[in-house]
Tab-separated table of C-alpha atoms (C1' of nucleotides) in Angstrom:
chain	number	residue	atom	x	y	z
A	1	MET	CA	0.000	0.000	0.000
A	2	GLY	CA	1.384	3.305	-1.010
A	3	ARG	CA	1.674	6.232	1.263
A	4	ALA	CA	-1.322	8.529	1.312
A	5	PRO	CA	-0.644	11.957	-0.165
A	6	CYS	CA	-0.349	14.767	2.305
A	7	CYS	CA	-3.281	16.504	0.689
A	8	SER	CA	-5.482	16.385	-2.311
A	9	LYS	CA	-3.574	17.443	-5.396
A	10	VAL	CA	-6.727	18.532	-7.144
A	11	GLY	CA	-7.434	22.236	-7.137
A	12	VAL	CA	-4.312	23.031	-5.140
A	13	ASN	CA	-2.170	25.973	-6.117
A	14	LYS	CA	1.523	25.428	-6.638
A	15	GLY	CA	4.438	27.671	-7.273
A	16	ALA	CA	5.065	31.164	-6.059
A	17	TRP	CA	2.824	32.583	-3.378
A	18	SER	CA	0.788	35.700	-4.018
A	19	ALA	CA	0.552	38.575	-1.565
A	20	GLU	CA	-3.060	37.678	-0.963
A	21	GLU	CA	-2.155	34.131	-0.027
A	22	ASP	CA	0.530	35.398	2.290
A	23	ASN	CA	-1.943	37.669	4.019
A	24	LEU	CA	-4.422	34.863	4.524
A	25	LEU	CA	-1.775	32.613	5.991
A	26	VAL	CA	-0.329	35.267	8.284
A	27	LYS	CA	-3.706	36.326	9.572
A	28	TYR	CA	-4.741	32.772	10.263
A	29	ILE	CA	-1.565	31.929	12.148
A	30	GLN	CA	-1.700	35.160	14.107
A	31	THR	CA	-5.166	34.197	15.235
A	32	HIS	CA	-4.857	30.457	15.699
A	33	GLY	CA	-1.160	29.844	16.013
A	34	GLU	CA	1.085	27.406	14.188
A	35	GLY	CA	0.413	23.729	13.757
A	36	ASN	CA	-2.299	21.539	12.287
A	37	TRP	CA	-0.863	22.231	8.890
A	38	ARG	CA	-2.940	19.599	7.206
A	39	SER	CA	-6.206	21.267	8.059
A	40	LEU	CA	-4.904	24.815	7.970
A	41	PRO	CA	-5.389	25.547	4.256
A	42	LYS	CA	-9.077	24.801	4.347
A	43	LYS	CA	-9.641	26.757	7.529
A	44	ALA	CA	-7.612	29.673	6.268
A	45	GLY	CA	-9.301	29.713	2.891
A	46	LEU	CA	-6.143	28.777	1.036
A	47	ARG	CA	-5.949	26.510	-1.973
A	48	ARG	CA	-2.595	25.210	-0.880
A	49	CYS	CA	-1.110	22.026	0.440
A	50	GLY	CA	-0.545	22.089	4.196
A	51	LYS	CA	3.099	21.380	3.722
A	52	SER	CA	3.365	24.298	1.386
A	53	CYS	CA	1.766	26.543	4.007
A	54	ARG	CA	4.164	25.360	6.637
A	55	LEU	CA	7.143	25.931	4.412
A	56	ARG	CA	5.973	29.380	3.396
A	57	TRP	CA	5.508	30.366	7.013
A	58	LEU	CA	8.732	28.917	8.334
A	59	ASN	CA	10.968	30.100	5.543
A	60	TYR	CA	9.487	33.424	4.645
A	61	LEU	CA	6.591	34.805	6.653
A	62	ARG	CA	7.712	34.275	10.221
A	63	PRO	CA	8.347	37.633	11.882
A	64	CYS	CA	11.708	36.537	13.278
A	65	ILE	CA	13.184	35.846	9.873
A	66	LYS	CA	16.331	37.848	9.320
A	67	ARG	CA	16.591	39.550	5.975
A	68	GLY	CA	19.677	40.532	4.112
A	69	ASN	CA	22.911	38.903	3.176
A	70	ILE	CA	24.539	36.369	5.399
A	71	THR	CA	27.409	38.015	7.189
A	72	ALA	CA	30.997	36.842	7.360
A	73	ASP	CA	30.532	35.856	10.976
A	74	GLU	CA	27.481	33.856	10.116
A	75	GLU	CA	29.367	32.203	7.301
A	76	GLU	CA	32.138	31.235	9.621
A	77	LEU	CA	29.688	29.794	12.072
A	78	ILE	CA	27.972	27.823	9.351
A	79	ILE	CA	31.248	26.416	8.118
A	80	ARG	CA	32.240	25.374	11.577
A	81	MET	CA	28.902	23.853	12.336
A	82	HIS	CA	28.957	22.005	9.062
A	83	ALA	CA	32.346	20.593	9.891
A	84	LEU	CA	30.826	19.131	13.013
A	85	LEU	CA	27.367	18.198	11.902
A	86	GLY	CA	27.383	17.788	8.157
A	87	ASN	CA	24.234	18.551	6.223
A	88	ARG	CA	22.072	18.909	9.279
A	89	TRP	CA	20.688	22.176	8.177
A	90	SER	CA	17.930	22.437	10.703
A	91	ILE	CA	20.370	22.066	13.565
A	92	ILE	CA	22.743	24.539	12.012
A	93	ALA	CA	19.904	26.955	11.421
A	94	GLY	CA	18.935	26.626	15.033
A	95	ARG	CA	22.297	28.125	15.921
A	96	VAL	CA	22.136	30.978	13.469
A	97	PRO	CA	19.465	33.342	14.740
A	98	GLY	CA	16.973	34.494	12.155
A	99	ARG	CA	18.178	32.195	9.428
A	100	THR	CA	16.254	29.259	8.101
A	101	ASP	CA	17.542	25.837	7.240
A	102	ASN	CA	16.549	26.403	3.652
A	103	GLU	CA	18.451	29.639	3.470
A	104	ILE	CA	21.543	28.145	5.004
A	105	LYS	CA	21.344	25.117	2.801
A	106	ASN	CA	21.040	27.283	-0.289
A	107	HIS	CA	23.872	29.501	0.826
A	108	TRP	CA	26.045	26.517	1.442
A	109	ASN	CA	25.332	24.911	-1.897
A	110	THR	CA	25.722	28.069	-3.905
A	111	LYS	CA	28.519	29.883	-2.132
A	112	LEU	CA	30.204	28.331	0.844
A	113	SER	CA	30.947	24.953	-0.661
A	114	ARG	CA	32.612	26.669	-3.588
A	115	LYS	CA	34.442	29.001	-1.323
A	116	LEU	CA	35.879	26.103	0.609
A	117	ALA	CA	36.707	24.238	-2.567
A	118	SER	CA	38.546	27.250	-3.893
A	119	ARG	CA	40.634	27.113	-0.747
A	120	GLY	CA	41.457	23.512	-1.405
A	121	ILE	CA	39.126	22.222	1.284
A	122	ASP	CA	36.668	19.502	0.556
A	123	PRO	CA	33.300	20.976	1.582
A	124	LYS	CA	31.994	17.569	2.538
A	125	THR	CA	34.813	16.323	4.690
A	126	HIS	CA	36.473	19.645	5.556
A	127	LYS	CA	39.765	18.031	4.803
A	128	PHE	CA	42.202	19.384	2.351
A	129	ILE	CA	41.799	18.137	-1.156
A	130	THR	CA	44.962	16.457	-2.298
A	131	THR	CA	45.965	14.171	-5.086
A	132	ASP	CA	48.833	12.982	-2.989
A	133	SER	CA	48.091	9.638	-1.424
A	134	SER	CA	50.303	10.544	1.483
A	135	ASN	CA	47.601	12.626	3.072
A	136	ARG	CA	47.827	10.698	6.259
A	137	ALA	CA	47.462	11.874	9.773
A	138	GLY	CA	51.092	12.659	10.287
A	139	ASP	CA	51.125	15.098	7.423
A	140	ARG	CA	48.357	17.273	8.629
A	141	PHE	CA	50.366	19.987	10.236
A	142	ASP	CA	50.869	22.196	7.215
A	143	GLN	CA	47.287	21.709	6.268
A	144	PHE	CA	46.207	22.759	9.676
A	145	GLN	CA	48.269	25.901	9.407
A	146	SER	CA	46.664	26.751	6.114
A	147	GLU	CA	43.198	25.965	7.280
A	148	LYS	CA	43.733	27.972	10.353
A	149	GLN	CA	44.751	30.940	8.312
A	150	TYR	CA	41.706	30.495	6.173
A	151	TYR	CA	39.258	30.444	9.014
A	152	CYS	CA	40.967	33.343	10.643
A	153	SER	CA	40.738	35.246	7.400
A	154	GLN	CA	37.010	35.146	7.774
A	155	ARG	CA	37.302	37.015	11.003
A	156	SER	CA	38.191	40.559	11.727
A	157	GLN	CA	41.552	41.603	10.460
A	158	HIS	CA	43.078	42.297	13.826
A	159	LEU	CA	42.567	38.722	14.808
A	160	VAL	CA	44.260	37.588	11.669
A	161	SER	CA	47.235	39.692	12.552
A	162	ASN	CA	47.436	38.008	15.907
A	163	VAL	CA	47.737	34.502	14.584
A	164	PRO	CA	50.942	33.180	16.055
A	165	LYS	CA	53.135	30.558	14.661
A	166	VAL	CA	51.999	27.178	15.793
A	167	VAL	CA	54.318	24.502	16.875
A	168	LYS	CA	53.461	20.904	17.062
A	169	VAL	CA	53.688	18.947	20.256
A	170	GLY	CA	52.975	15.294	19.996
A	171	ARG	CA	51.516	13.657	16.969
A	172	SER	CA	49.186	15.337	14.606
A	173	THR	CA	45.583	14.479	14.131
A	174	ASP	CA	43.789	13.589	11.002
A	175	LEU	CA	40.866	15.912	11.060
A	176	VAL	CA	40.642	19.492	12.103
A	177	ILE	CA	37.329	20.350	13.631
A	178	PRO	CA	36.678	23.624	15.335
A	179	HIS	CA	35.222	23.492	18.773
A	180	VAL	CA	31.759	24.785	19.374
A	181	HIS	CA	30.190	25.199	22.745
A	182	ASN	CA	26.945	23.640	23.796
A	183	LEU	CA	26.510	21.259	20.974
A	184	LYS	CA	26.159	18.316	23.209
A	185	ALA	CA	22.491	17.890	22.599
A	186	ASP	CA	23.089	17.861	18.895
A	187	LEU	CA	26.095	15.630	18.983
A	188	LYS	CA	24.429	13.203	21.296
A	189	VAL	CA	21.909	12.285	18.705
A	190	GLN	CA	24.417	12.278	15.940
A	191	GLU	CA	26.995	10.057	17.470
A	192	THR	CA	25.542	7.710	19.984
A	193	GLU	CA	22.370	6.360	18.603
A	194	ASN	CA	21.828	4.407	15.483
A	195	LYS	CA	19.015	6.665	14.605
A	196	SER	CA	19.396	8.208	11.231
A	197	SER	CA	17.549	11.317	12.190
A	198	SER	CA	18.530	14.076	14.545
A	199	ARG	CA	15.491	16.227	14.245
A	200	SER	CA	13.648	18.285	16.736
A	201	LEU	CA	16.526	18.549	19.103
A	202	PRO	CA	15.789	20.296	22.325
A	203	VAL	CA	18.201	23.174	22.350
A	204	GLU	CA	18.013	23.452	26.084
A	205	SER	CA	18.814	19.822	26.600
A	206	HIS	CA	21.710	18.903	28.813
A	207	ASN	CA	22.227	15.479	27.442
A	208	THR	CA	25.832	14.491	27.543
A	209	ASN	CA	25.766	10.975	26.305
A	210	ILE	CA	28.365	11.431	23.625
A	211	SER	CA	30.731	8.965	22.178
A	212	MET	CA	33.321	9.701	19.575
A	213	SER	CA	34.347	7.842	16.557
A	214	SER	CA	37.892	6.643	16.611
A	215	ASP	CA	39.332	9.075	14.141
A	216	GLU	CA	37.506	12.238	14.860
A	217	CYS	CA	37.772	14.925	17.427
A	218	TYR	CA	35.065	16.973	19.005
A	219	ASN	CA	35.223	19.571	21.670
A	220	TYR	CA	32.333	20.185	23.904
A	221	THR	CA	31.586	21.354	27.356
A	222	PRO	CA	30.754	18.803	30.016
A	223	ALA	CA	27.841	19.513	32.242
A	224	ASP	CA	29.620	19.165	35.525
A	225	SER	CA	32.581	17.723	37.339
A	226	ALA	CA	31.043	14.301	37.504
A	227	GLU	CA	30.742	14.209	33.789
A	228	CYS	CA	34.321	15.334	33.427
A	229	ALA	CA	35.484	12.543	35.651
A	230	SER	CA	33.385	10.089	33.759
A	231	LEU	CA	34.699	11.179	30.433
A	232	ILE	CA	38.272	11.241	31.550
A	233	SER	CA	37.995	7.716	32.854
A	234	SER	CA	36.447	6.420	29.668
A	235	SER	CA	39.370	6.994	27.409
A	236	ASP	CA	38.128	4.466	24.919
A	237	SER	CA	35.116	6.449	23.998
A	238	VAL	CA	36.275	9.972	24.533
A	239	GLU	CA	38.982	11.254	22.346
A	240	ALA	CA	38.230	14.874	22.576
A	241	LYS	CA	38.969	17.482	25.107
A	242	CYS	CA	36.801	20.155	26.415
A	243	ASP	CA	37.210	23.710	25.540
A	244	SER	CA	39.945	25.268	27.570
A	245	ARG	CA	39.038	28.808	26.700
A	246	ASP	CA	38.127	29.505	30.270
A	247	LEU	CA	41.533	28.388	31.344
A	248	HIS	CA	43.383	30.819	29.169
A	249	ASP	CA	41.089	33.489	27.946
A	250	ASN	CA	41.052	36.714	29.872
A	251	GLY	CA	37.413	37.050	29.017
A	252	CYS	CA	37.700	40.271	27.065
A	253	HIS	CA	37.357	38.678	23.685
A	254	TRP	CA	34.276	36.886	24.715
A	255	ASN	CA	32.500	39.816	26.234
A	256	GLU	CA	33.350	42.213	23.499
A	257	LYS	CA	32.832	40.186	20.421
A	258	HIS	CA	30.197	37.603	21.055
A	259	ASP	CA	27.228	39.537	22.235
A	260	ASP	CA	25.140	38.193	19.413
A	261	PHE	CA	25.679	34.618	20.470
A	262	PRO	CA	26.373	34.707	24.187
A	263	GLU	CA	25.596	31.071	24.688
A	264	TYR	CA	27.912	29.777	22.036
A	265	ASP	CA	31.603	29.873	21.780
A	266	VAL	CA	31.278	30.231	18.095
A	267	PHE	CA	34.119	32.553	17.333
A	268	ASN	CA	36.745	31.041	19.473
A	269	PHE	CA	37.998	28.597	16.920
A	270	PHE	CA	41.724	29.005	16.641
A	271	ASP	CA	41.816	31.630	19.255
A	272	VAL	CA	45.450	30.976	19.564
A	273	SER	CA	46.085	32.638	22.852
A	274	ASN	CA	44.758	29.300	23.967
A	275	ALA	CA	46.729	26.166	23.799
A	276	GLU	CA	45.335	22.713	23.889
A	277	ASN	CA	41.861	23.635	22.848
A	278	GLU	CA	43.045	23.996	19.298
A	279	ILE	CA	43.127	20.394	18.294
A	280	CYS	CA	42.951	17.586	20.711
A	281	CYS	CA	42.837	13.938	19.985
A	282	ASN	CA	44.226	11.145	22.061
A	283	ASP	CA	47.670	12.271	23.153
A	284	ASP	CA	47.910	14.769	20.351
A	285	TYR	CA	47.646	18.449	20.893
A	286	TRP	CA	48.723	21.700	19.421
A	287	VAL	CA	49.960	24.693	21.254
A	288	ASP	CA	50.989	28.092	20.173
A	289	GLU	CA	54.649	28.730	20.093
A	290	GLY	CA	54.772	30.968	23.115
A	291	SER	CA	53.084	28.435	25.306
A	292	ALA	CA	54.874	25.358	24.171
A	293	ASP	CA	57.640	25.272	26.726
A	294	GLN	CA	55.391	25.936	29.614
A	295	PHE	CA	52.852	23.512	28.384
A	296	VAL	CA	55.356	20.751	28.143
A	297	LYS	CA	56.727	21.684	31.503
A	298	GLN	CA	53.301	21.518	33.020
A	299	LYS	CA	52.719	18.246	31.351
A	300	GLN	CA	55.672	16.871	33.243
A	301	ALA	CA	54.343	18.120	36.533
A	302	PRO	CA	50.597	18.022	36.481
A	303	PRO	CA	48.647	19.598	39.273
A	304	GLN	CA	46.596	17.578	41.645
A	305	SER	CA	43.107	16.812	40.611
A	306	GLY	CA	40.935	19.831	41.120
A	307	GLN	CA	43.838	22.189	41.577
A	308	TRP	CA	43.087	24.257	38.544
A	309	ASP	CA	39.497	24.541	39.302
A	310	LYS	CA	40.348	25.705	42.777
A	311	GLN	CA	42.920	28.143	41.531
A	312	ILE	CA	40.482	29.896	39.308
A	313	ASP	CA	37.809	29.894	41.932
A	314	VAL	CA	40.040	31.561	44.452
A	315	GLU	CA	42.321	33.777	42.440
A	316	GLY	CA	40.550	34.189	39.191
A	317	LYS	CA	43.681	33.420	37.222
A	318	ASP	CA	44.443	30.939	34.573
A	319	ASN	CA	47.285	28.480	34.491
A	320	LEU	CA	49.637	31.106	33.126
A	321	GLY	CA	48.823	33.482	35.918
A	322	TYR	CA	46.656	35.790	33.865
A	323	PRO	CA	43.341	37.028	35.147
A	324	CYS	CA	40.874	34.568	33.821
A	325	MET	CA	37.356	35.331	34.830
A	326	ASN	CA	35.526	37.914	36.789
A	327	ALA	CA	32.997	37.027	39.414
A	328	HIS	CA	30.218	36.976	36.917
A	329	ASP	CA	32.063	34.573	34.693
A	330	LEU	CA	32.892	32.364	37.591
A	331	SER	CA	29.283	32.217	38.502
A	332	ASP	CA	28.352	31.358	34.964
A	333	HIS	CA	30.738	28.480	34.890
A	334	ALA	CA	30.226	27.206	38.368
A	335	ASN	CA	28.582	24.092	37.025
A	336	ASN	CA	30.671	23.912	33.949
A	337	ASP	CA	33.886	22.413	35.006
A	338	VAL	CA	35.763	22.869	31.809
A	339	THR	CA	39.020	23.680	33.468
A	340	VAL	CA	39.607	20.381	35.122
A	341	MET	CA	38.459	18.521	32.096
A	342	SER	CA	40.641	20.472	29.776
A	343	TRP	CA	43.690	20.204	31.878
A	344	GLU	CA	43.402	16.549	32.663
A	345	ALA	CA	42.471	15.716	29.135
A	346	ALA	CA	45.465	17.577	27.845
A	347	LEU	CA	47.668	15.680	30.206
A	348	TRP	CA	46.455	12.195	29.897
A	349	TYR	CA	44.973	11.659	26.506
B	1	DA	C1'	20.183	42.837	-29.382
B	2	DA	C1'	19.671	38.030	-28.937
B	3	DA	C1'	21.126	33.696	-27.214
B	4	DT	C1'	23.206	31.171	-23.850
B	5	DA	C1'	25.251	30.144	-19.419
B	6	DC	C1'	25.292	30.729	-14.768
B	7	DG	C1'	23.775	31.850	-9.997
B	8	DT	C1'	20.262	32.301	-6.651
B	9	DC	C1'	16.598	30.856	-3.887
B	10	DA	C1'	11.677	29.793	-3.098
B	11	DA	C1'	9.185	25.877	-3.405
B	12	DC	C1'	8.299	21.019	-4.082
B	13	DC	C1'	9.009	16.135	-3.166
B	14	DG	C1'	9.684	11.775	-0.907
B	15	DC	C1'	10.966	9.762	3.147
B	16	DG	C1'	11.555	8.841	8.123
B	17	DC	C1'	10.220	9.584	12.794
B	18	DG	C1'	7.219	9.900	16.769
B	19	DA	C1'	2.648	10.042	18.643
B	20	DA	C1'	-1.779	8.310	18.910
B	21	DG	C1'	-5.199	4.935	18.395
C	1	DT	C1'	2.448	-4.814	17.865
C	2	DC	C1'	0.710	-2.669	13.947
C	3	DT	C1'	-1.284	1.085	11.329
C	4	DT	C1'	-2.270	5.749	10.452
C	5	DC	C1'	-1.374	10.468	10.656
C	6	DG	C1'	1.036	14.818	11.102
C	7	DC	C1'	5.163	16.875	11.000
C	8	DG	C1'	9.804	17.996	9.813
C	9	DC	C1'	13.870	16.979	7.327
C	10	DG	C1'	17.326	16.939	3.389
C	11	DG	C1'	17.612	16.646	-1.528
C	12	DT	C1'	16.148	18.470	-5.672
C	13	DT	C1'	13.764	21.303	-9.057
C	14	DG	C1'	12.630	25.139	-11.717
C	15	DA	C1'	11.606	30.054	-12.262
C	16	DC	C1'	13.807	34.174	-12.470
C	17	DG	C1'	17.498	37.545	-12.714
C	18	DT	C1'	22.119	38.594	-14.164
C	19	DA	C1'	26.388	37.970	-16.673
C	20	DT	C1'	28.708	36.577	-20.634
C	21	DT	C1'	29.320	35.564	-25.451
DNA sequence: AAATACGTCAACCGCGCGAAG
DNA sequence: TCTTCGCGCGGTTGACGTATT
């Protein structure tokens, strides 16, 4: 038995919407709210398929839709999200305020994928396109440098100018994936369950049931210390480290530049004043040149468990002695024990 | 000026999922 | 447990505008 059509195809308008149709749809939804798309056309006096009404509303008529060109910052965010999530446009759209999945998908297919390709980056895998069969993990360092420069080039120029030389400590990784805060709900569905769909994700979810594939690296923020401990102990399944921004960042960048997306660390990719948050897989890590010696030194003499967390709590300084967070920040991260996770992960993975 | 190629994006389509019965 | 239904998703199409020949 075939699947029943979503609506009768007889006498149903198709194609571009008229202003009159838009008005009918908007007025109906303003009065009755969204939902019940199947019955909506008849009730609203529209000769349209319910799915068509839904699409028109979600992609065009909703009042929160952002008009205008997609900005460079939005592009960067989309690229980074795509590196993590692939073609999961609805999830990506959920992280780009005012943009629809359709819009992002179109923008990706028409512009961003070509832009990446022109940079020598495969838009599907986010790896560098090479005809050389030696593109193995150990040869990724130069590619990382180039990719880093590319992503930074999408940012404001002063950040580009601050890109330090990167030195390699340990072995390289195979895949460069930028870290993005608070994606755990999304990644949970993507990675752990054999479900093919990841739709309707609760953005506010605090699910942390994430496992990592063996050759990929994700950064995310654990919910609490217990989760950190759990992840650290399960080295088989966790090959990523948490964001260590809070360990190193003086907070200024965040407060000044990320007002549009306060809940996401979306612009901190390759913020190279940081060290091990750049790329972290297994016992591999990258540090910026200025931090390398100290990082290695610290690696040889790790603090006691909880020491870093305590240090920041009490003194508000990071591991290099710089002011790290103000009281407000500390409060924000009281249940977000990224410091311990980052440090221990950097040491022991 | 006309024809053609190309780029953009709104809209359509089929499918999968979850809820309800 | 199975079927049906509504919804939402990603992939694709096609109309339209612009650029190029």
